[in-house]
Amino acid sequence: MRDLVNGLPRLLIAGAISSLIGGYFILETFRAGDCDGGCNAAHLLAMIGCLFLAFTLVGCFLMFCRNAPRPLRFIQLVIMASVILLPTGAMFLWKQTYPAQLHTNQDDSFMLIAEHELPDLGIKKGQRCIFSEVHCAPSPPHIRATCGNSDIAIPQTDWSAFKRLPQEDFGIPPSSSIRAFPRSCAKHAPQ
């Protein structure tokens, strides 16, 4: 029993640390490119919970695989943590080295392409951006767009540099203000 009391906290701490680090790699991997950090977050967090649960169950099995409970050795905990961290770390490094093209998703569904370079915003000619709504009420009117890996506010004065690509939208019917882009906020246009 004493071995169990000594071994279980080490197992839970090692599982929590490796799951949190592996979870960070998973969330960062899927935040860039086709996910803006919010899409699928619940699924990704569930995956992190499953990593912790699997780590704990495998550790408990190893602790009780013989008749008497015994604490896991340090090397066993390191091997188990490596099984979590190596694949998730490799995915993270791969995504950083070879970023995916930007794809639309449920959170940002409408596609734009820059017809002119906007150096102040860090947007190059031909770069695609996705956005979900037009904000006419603030002054100046703007849209929040994801361009590459950056989330930026594009003011109304720069909207004419973009062309809508409705054929690349996610498929959710656009509102009238999105269909009218770049003339979405005509009554708010600068004088």
PDB file of C-alpha atoms in Angstrom:
ATOM      1  CA  MET A   1       0.000   0.000   0.000  1.00  0.00           C
ATOM      2  CA  ARG A   2       2.854   2.354   0.800  1.00  0.00           C
ATOM      3  CA  ASP A   3       4.249   1.836  -2.724  1.00  0.00           C
ATOM      4  CA  LEU A   4       0.875   2.808  -4.170  1.00  0.00           C
ATOM      5  CA  VAL A   5       0.718   5.997  -2.070  1.00  0.00           C
ATOM      6  CA  ASN A   6       4.252   6.918  -3.229  1.00  0.00           C
ATOM      7  CA  GLY A   7       3.759   5.941  -6.884  1.00  0.00           C
ATOM      8  CA  LEU A   8       0.326   7.323  -7.727  1.00  0.00           C
ATOM      9  CA  PRO A   9       1.160  11.029  -7.179  1.00  0.00           C
ATOM     10  CA  ARG A  10       4.284  10.691  -9.341  1.00  0.00           C
ATOM     11  CA  LEU A  11       2.211   9.021 -12.051  1.00  0.00           C
ATOM     12  CA  LEU A  12      -0.460  11.757 -11.951  1.00  0.00           C
ATOM     13  CA  ILE A  13       2.121  14.568 -11.965  1.00  0.00           C
ATOM     14  CA  ALA A  14       4.043  13.021 -14.873  1.00  0.00           C
ATOM     15  CA  GLY A  15       0.760  12.471 -16.747  1.00  0.00           C
ATOM     16  CA  ALA A  16      -0.383  16.043 -16.157  1.00  0.00           C
ATOM     17  CA  ILE A  17       2.928  17.559 -17.247  1.00  0.00           C
ATOM     18  CA  SER A  18       3.263  15.453 -20.399  1.00  0.00           C
ATOM     19  CA  SER A  19      -0.425  15.965 -21.308  1.00  0.00           C
ATOM     20  CA  LEU A  20      -0.178  19.734 -20.835  1.00  0.00           C
ATOM     21  CA  ILE A  21       2.973  20.002 -22.946  1.00  0.00           C
ATOM     22  CA  GLY A  22       1.548  17.624 -25.577  1.00  0.00           C
ATOM     23  CA  GLY A  23      -1.717  19.579 -25.450  1.00  0.00           C
ATOM     24  CA  TYR A  24       0.139  22.832 -26.047  1.00  0.00           C
ATOM     25  CA  PHE A  25       1.758  21.276 -29.117  1.00  0.00           C
ATOM     26  CA  ILE A  26      -1.648  20.065 -30.363  1.00  0.00           C
ATOM     27  CA  LEU A  27      -3.373  23.431 -29.851  1.00  0.00           C
ATOM     28  CA  GLU A  28      -0.504  25.387 -31.441  1.00  0.00           C
ATOM     29  CA  THR A  29      -0.344  22.945 -34.357  1.00  0.00           C
ATOM     30  CA  PHE A  30      -3.991  23.395 -35.254  1.00  0.00           C
ATOM     31  CA  ARG A  31      -4.207  27.098 -34.450  1.00  0.00           C
ATOM     32  CA  ALA A  32      -2.233  28.149 -37.534  1.00  0.00           C
ATOM     33  CA  GLY A  33      -3.446  27.639 -41.089  1.00  0.00           C
ATOM     34  CA  ASP A  34      -6.932  26.242 -41.335  1.00  0.00           C
ATOM     35  CA  CYS A  35      -7.943  26.860 -37.740  1.00  0.00           C
ATOM     36  CA  ASP A  36      -8.088  30.270 -36.117  1.00  0.00           C
ATOM     37  CA  GLY A  37      -7.610  29.022 -32.576  1.00  0.00           C
ATOM     38  CA  GLY A  38     -11.307  28.792 -31.786  1.00  0.00           C
ATOM     39  CA  CYS A  39     -12.543  26.172 -34.212  1.00  0.00           C
ATOM     40  CA  ASN A  40     -12.560  22.641 -32.867  1.00  0.00           C
ATOM     41  CA  ALA A  41     -11.218  23.838 -29.483  1.00  0.00           C
ATOM     42  CA  ALA A  42     -13.576  21.539 -27.578  1.00  0.00           C
ATOM     43  CA  HIS A  43     -12.415  18.549 -29.635  1.00  0.00           C
ATOM     44  CA  LEU A  44      -8.771  19.458 -29.122  1.00  0.00           C
ATOM     45  CA  LEU A  45      -9.264  19.858 -25.357  1.00  0.00           C
ATOM     46  CA  ALA A  46     -11.049  16.485 -25.280  1.00  0.00           C
ATOM     47  CA  MET A  47      -8.030  14.983 -27.048  1.00  0.00           C
ATOM     48  CA  ILE A  48      -5.745  16.411 -24.341  1.00  0.00           C
ATOM     49  CA  GLY A  49      -7.991  14.905 -21.659  1.00  0.00           C
ATOM     50  CA  CYS A  50      -7.813  11.551 -23.428  1.00  0.00           C
ATOM     51  CA  LEU A  51      -4.007  11.769 -23.450  1.00  0.00           C
ATOM     52  CA  PHE A  52      -4.012  12.268 -19.680  1.00  0.00           C
ATOM     53  CA  LEU A  53      -6.520   9.456 -19.139  1.00  0.00           C
ATOM     54  CA  ALA A  54      -4.559   7.056 -21.362  1.00  0.00           C
ATOM     55  CA  PHE A  55      -1.304   7.962 -19.590  1.00  0.00           C
ATOM     56  CA  THR A  56      -2.894   7.334 -16.184  1.00  0.00           C
ATOM     57  CA  LEU A  57      -4.510   4.026 -17.219  1.00  0.00           C
ATOM     58  CA  VAL A  58      -1.316   2.673 -18.775  1.00  0.00           C
ATOM     59  CA  GLY A  59       0.626   3.765 -15.685  1.00  0.00           C
ATOM     60  CA  CYS A  60      -1.866   2.087 -13.347  1.00  0.00           C
ATOM     61  CA  PHE A  61      -1.710  -1.083 -15.439  1.00  0.00           C
ATOM     62  CA  LEU A  62       2.087  -1.083 -15.194  1.00  0.00           C
ATOM     63  CA  MET A  63       1.899  -0.465 -11.454  1.00  0.00           C
ATOM     64  CA  PHE A  64      -0.540  -3.358 -10.896  1.00  0.00           C
ATOM     65  CA  CYS A  65       0.515  -5.762 -13.665  1.00  0.00           C
ATOM     66  CA  ARG A  66       2.024  -8.014 -10.994  1.00  0.00           C
ATOM     67  CA  ASN A  67       0.171  -8.979  -7.842  1.00  0.00           C
ATOM     68  CA  ALA A  68       1.704  -6.384  -5.530  1.00  0.00           C
ATOM     69  CA  PRO A  69       1.488  -2.680  -6.443  1.00  0.00           C
ATOM     70  CA  ARG A  70       4.832  -0.987  -6.992  1.00  0.00           C
ATOM     71  CA  PRO A  71       5.745   2.561  -7.999  1.00  0.00           C
ATOM     72  CA  LEU A  72       6.808   3.161 -11.577  1.00  0.00           C
ATOM     73  CA  ARG A  73      10.477   3.744 -12.127  1.00  0.00           C
ATOM     74  CA  PHE A  74      11.643   7.083 -13.466  1.00  0.00           C
ATOM     75  CA  ILE A  75      12.641   5.534 -16.812  1.00  0.00           C
ATOM     76  CA  GLN A  76       9.134   4.095 -17.267  1.00  0.00           C
ATOM     77  CA  LEU A  77       7.590   7.533 -16.689  1.00  0.00           C
ATOM     78  CA  VAL A  78      10.047   9.089 -19.172  1.00  0.00           C
ATOM     79  CA  ILE A  79       9.210   6.468 -21.823  1.00  0.00           C
ATOM     80  CA  MET A  80       5.466   6.999 -21.307  1.00  0.00           C
ATOM     81  CA  ALA A  81       5.867  10.787 -21.529  1.00  0.00           C
ATOM     82  CA  SER A  82       7.962  10.376 -24.696  1.00  0.00           C
ATOM     83  CA  VAL A  83       5.147   8.399 -26.302  1.00  0.00           C
ATOM     84  CA  ILE A  84       2.953  11.497 -25.887  1.00  0.00           C
ATOM     85  CA  LEU A  85       5.491  14.233 -26.520  1.00  0.00           C
ATOM     86  CA  LEU A  86       7.385  12.893 -29.541  1.00  0.00           C
ATOM     87  CA  PRO A  87       4.412  12.630 -31.954  1.00  0.00           C
ATOM     88  CA  THR A  88       2.779  15.868 -30.793  1.00  0.00           C
ATOM     89  CA  GLY A  89       6.118  17.702 -30.889  1.00  0.00           C
ATOM     90  CA  ALA A  90       6.820  16.323 -34.374  1.00  0.00           C
ATOM     91  CA  MET A  91       3.388  17.541 -35.580  1.00  0.00           C
ATOM     92  CA  PHE A  92       4.088  20.971 -34.103  1.00  0.00           C
ATOM     93  CA  LEU A  93       7.527  21.220 -35.761  1.00  0.00           C
ATOM     94  CA  TRP A  94       6.159  19.964 -39.091  1.00  0.00           C
ATOM     95  CA  LYS A  95       3.375  22.558 -39.077  1.00  0.00           C
ATOM     96  CA  GLN A  96       5.860  25.329 -38.193  1.00  0.00           C
ATOM     97  CA  THR A  97       8.216  24.254 -40.976  1.00  0.00           C
ATOM     98  CA  TYR A  98       5.542  23.609 -43.631  1.00  0.00           C
ATOM     99  CA  PRO A  99       2.511  25.799 -42.807  1.00  0.00           C
ATOM    100  CA  ALA A 100      -0.741  24.796 -44.473  1.00  0.00           C
ATOM    101  CA  GLN A 101      -2.630  27.010 -46.855  1.00  0.00           C
ATOM    102  CA  LEU A 102      -5.404  29.031 -45.287  1.00  0.00           C
ATOM    103  CA  HIS A 103      -8.788  27.313 -45.498  1.00  0.00           C
ATOM    104  CA  THR A 104     -12.184  28.591 -44.486  1.00  0.00           C
ATOM    105  CA  ASN A 105     -14.021  27.109 -41.537  1.00  0.00           C
ATOM    106  CA  GLN A 106     -17.186  27.618 -39.533  1.00  0.00           C
ATOM    107  CA  ASP A 107     -15.817  30.561 -37.563  1.00  0.00           C
ATOM    108  CA  ASP A 108     -14.459  32.578 -40.507  1.00  0.00           C
ATOM    109  CA  SER A 109     -16.400  31.598 -43.575  1.00  0.00           C
ATOM    110  CA  PHE A 110     -15.972  34.256 -46.246  1.00  0.00           C
ATOM    111  CA  MET A 111     -12.925  34.520 -48.485  1.00  0.00           C
ATOM    112  CA  LEU A 112     -11.136  37.603 -49.829  1.00  0.00           C
ATOM    113  CA  ILE A 113      -8.065  38.027 -52.011  1.00  0.00           C
ATOM    114  CA  ALA A 114      -5.817  41.092 -51.965  1.00  0.00           C
ATOM    115  CA  GLU A 115      -5.631  42.686 -55.405  1.00  0.00           C
ATOM    116  CA  HIS A 116      -3.087  45.243 -54.180  1.00  0.00           C
ATOM    117  CA  GLU A 117      -0.282  45.134 -51.647  1.00  0.00           C
ATOM    118  CA  LEU A 118      -1.028  46.701 -48.249  1.00  0.00           C
ATOM    119  CA  PRO A 119       2.394  47.002 -46.579  1.00  0.00           C
ATOM    120  CA  ASP A 120       0.987  48.784 -43.489  1.00  0.00           C
ATOM    121  CA  LEU A 121      -1.104  45.681 -42.750  1.00  0.00           C
ATOM    122  CA  GLY A 122       1.551  43.196 -43.901  1.00  0.00           C
ATOM    123  CA  ILE A 123      -0.639  41.920 -46.754  1.00  0.00           C
ATOM    124  CA  LYS A 124       0.845  41.030 -50.132  1.00  0.00           C
ATOM    125  CA  LYS A 125      -0.894  41.078 -53.502  1.00  0.00           C
ATOM    126  CA  GLY A 126      -2.635  37.735 -54.067  1.00  0.00           C
ATOM    127  CA  GLN A 127      -2.818  36.861 -50.358  1.00  0.00           C
ATOM    128  CA  ARG A 128      -6.071  35.280 -49.224  1.00  0.00           C
ATOM    129  CA  CYS A 129      -7.899  36.326 -46.066  1.00  0.00           C
ATOM    130  CA  ILE A 130     -11.001  34.994 -44.331  1.00  0.00           C
ATOM    131  CA  PHE A 131     -13.530  36.935 -42.271  1.00  0.00           C
ATOM    132  CA  SER A 132     -16.907  36.350 -40.673  1.00  0.00           C
ATOM    133  CA  GLU A 133     -18.642  39.709 -40.391  1.00  0.00           C
ATOM    134  CA  VAL A 134     -18.534  43.379 -41.301  1.00  0.00           C
ATOM    135  CA  HIS A 135     -18.442  45.906 -38.441  1.00  0.00           C
ATOM    136  CA  CYS A 136     -20.088  49.131 -39.673  1.00  0.00           C
ATOM    137  CA  ALA A 137     -20.962  50.681 -36.290  1.00  0.00           C
ATOM    138  CA  PRO A 138     -17.447  51.454 -34.998  1.00  0.00           C
ATOM    139  CA  SER A 139     -15.556  54.406 -36.332  1.00  0.00           C
ATOM    140  CA  PRO A 140     -13.902  53.634 -38.645  1.00  0.00           C
ATOM    141  CA  PRO A 141     -15.829  50.606 -39.928  1.00  0.00           C
ATOM    142  CA  HIS A 142     -13.645  47.506 -40.226  1.00  0.00           C
ATOM    143  CA  ILE A 143     -13.545  43.757 -40.634  1.00  0.00           C
ATOM    144  CA  ARG A 144     -11.531  41.322 -38.516  1.00  0.00           C
ATOM    145  CA  ALA A 145      -9.753  38.987 -40.910  1.00  0.00           C
ATOM    146  CA  THR A 146      -7.307  36.120 -40.681  1.00  0.00           C
ATOM    147  CA  CYS A 147      -4.589  36.521 -43.297  1.00  0.00           C
ATOM    148  CA  GLY A 148      -2.037  33.720 -43.165  1.00  0.00           C
ATOM    149  CA  ASN A 149      -1.322  33.292 -39.462  1.00  0.00           C
ATOM    150  CA  SER A 150      -2.245  36.868 -38.497  1.00  0.00           C
ATOM    151  CA  ASP A 151      -5.547  38.163 -37.176  1.00  0.00           C
ATOM    152  CA  ILE A 152      -5.875  41.806 -38.238  1.00  0.00           C
ATOM    153  CA  ALA A 153      -8.443  44.590 -38.388  1.00  0.00           C
ATOM    154  CA  ILE A 154      -8.815  45.911 -41.932  1.00  0.00           C
ATOM    155  CA  PRO A 155     -10.279  49.450 -41.960  1.00  0.00           C
ATOM    156  CA  GLN A 156     -12.892  50.451 -44.515  1.00  0.00           C
ATOM    157  CA  THR A 157     -10.383  52.666 -46.328  1.00  0.00           C
ATOM    158  CA  ASP A 158      -8.467  49.516 -47.373  1.00  0.00           C
ATOM    159  CA  TRP A 159     -11.463  47.391 -48.435  1.00  0.00           C
ATOM    160  CA  SER A 160     -11.149  48.423 -52.086  1.00  0.00           C
ATOM    161  CA  ALA A 161      -7.824  46.537 -52.215  1.00  0.00           C
ATOM    162  CA  PHE A 162      -9.726  43.248 -51.782  1.00  0.00           C
ATOM    163  CA  LYS A 163     -11.947  41.178 -54.021  1.00  0.00           C
ATOM    164  CA  ARG A 164     -14.525  38.724 -52.662  1.00  0.00           C
ATOM    165  CA  LEU A 165     -14.166  35.061 -53.639  1.00  0.00           C
ATOM    166  CA  PRO A 166     -17.661  33.699 -52.929  1.00  0.00           C
ATOM    167  CA  GLN A 167     -16.860  30.396 -54.680  1.00  0.00           C
ATOM    168  CA  GLU A 168     -14.337  29.691 -51.877  1.00  0.00           C
ATOM    169  CA  ASP A 169     -16.698  30.509 -48.993  1.00  0.00           C
ATOM    170  CA  PHE A 170     -17.405  27.764 -46.502  1.00  0.00           C
ATOM    171  CA  GLY A 171     -20.988  27.470 -47.696  1.00  0.00           C
ATOM    172  CA  ILE A 172     -22.904  29.456 -45.089  1.00  0.00           C
ATOM    173  CA  PRO A 173     -25.100  31.957 -46.960  1.00  0.00           C
ATOM    174  CA  PRO A 174     -23.572  35.426 -46.609  1.00  0.00           C
ATOM    175  CA  SER A 175     -25.512  38.335 -45.151  1.00  0.00           C
ATOM    176  CA  SER A 176     -26.404  41.316 -47.343  1.00  0.00           C
ATOM    177  CA  SER A 177     -23.514  43.366 -45.909  1.00  0.00           C
ATOM    178  CA  ILE A 178     -21.040  40.622 -46.827  1.00  0.00           C
ATOM    179  CA  ARG A 179     -22.520  40.265 -50.326  1.00  0.00           C
ATOM    180  CA  ALA A 180     -22.132  44.051 -50.782  1.00  0.00           C
ATOM    181  CA  PHE A 181     -18.455  44.030 -49.732  1.00  0.00           C
ATOM    182  CA  PRO A 182     -16.484  46.349 -50.243  1.00  0.00           C
ATOM    183  CA  ARG A 183     -19.483  48.748 -50.277  1.00  0.00           C
ATOM    184  CA  SER A 184     -20.962  47.172 -47.119  1.00  0.00           C
ATOM    185  CA  CYS A 185     -20.958  50.356 -45.063  1.00  0.00           C
ATOM    186  CA  ALA A 186     -21.678  52.931 -47.786  1.00  0.00           C
ATOM    187  CA  LYS A 187     -23.503  55.256 -45.368  1.00  0.00           C
ATOM    188  CA  HIS A 188     -20.408  55.232 -43.116  1.00  0.00           C
ATOM    189  CA  ALA A 189     -17.987  56.032 -45.930  1.00  0.00           C
ATOM    190  CA  PRO A 190     -15.464  58.784 -45.184  1.00  0.00           C
ATOM    191  CA  GLN A 191     -16.405  62.174 -46.651  1.00  0.00           C
TER     192      GLN A 191
END
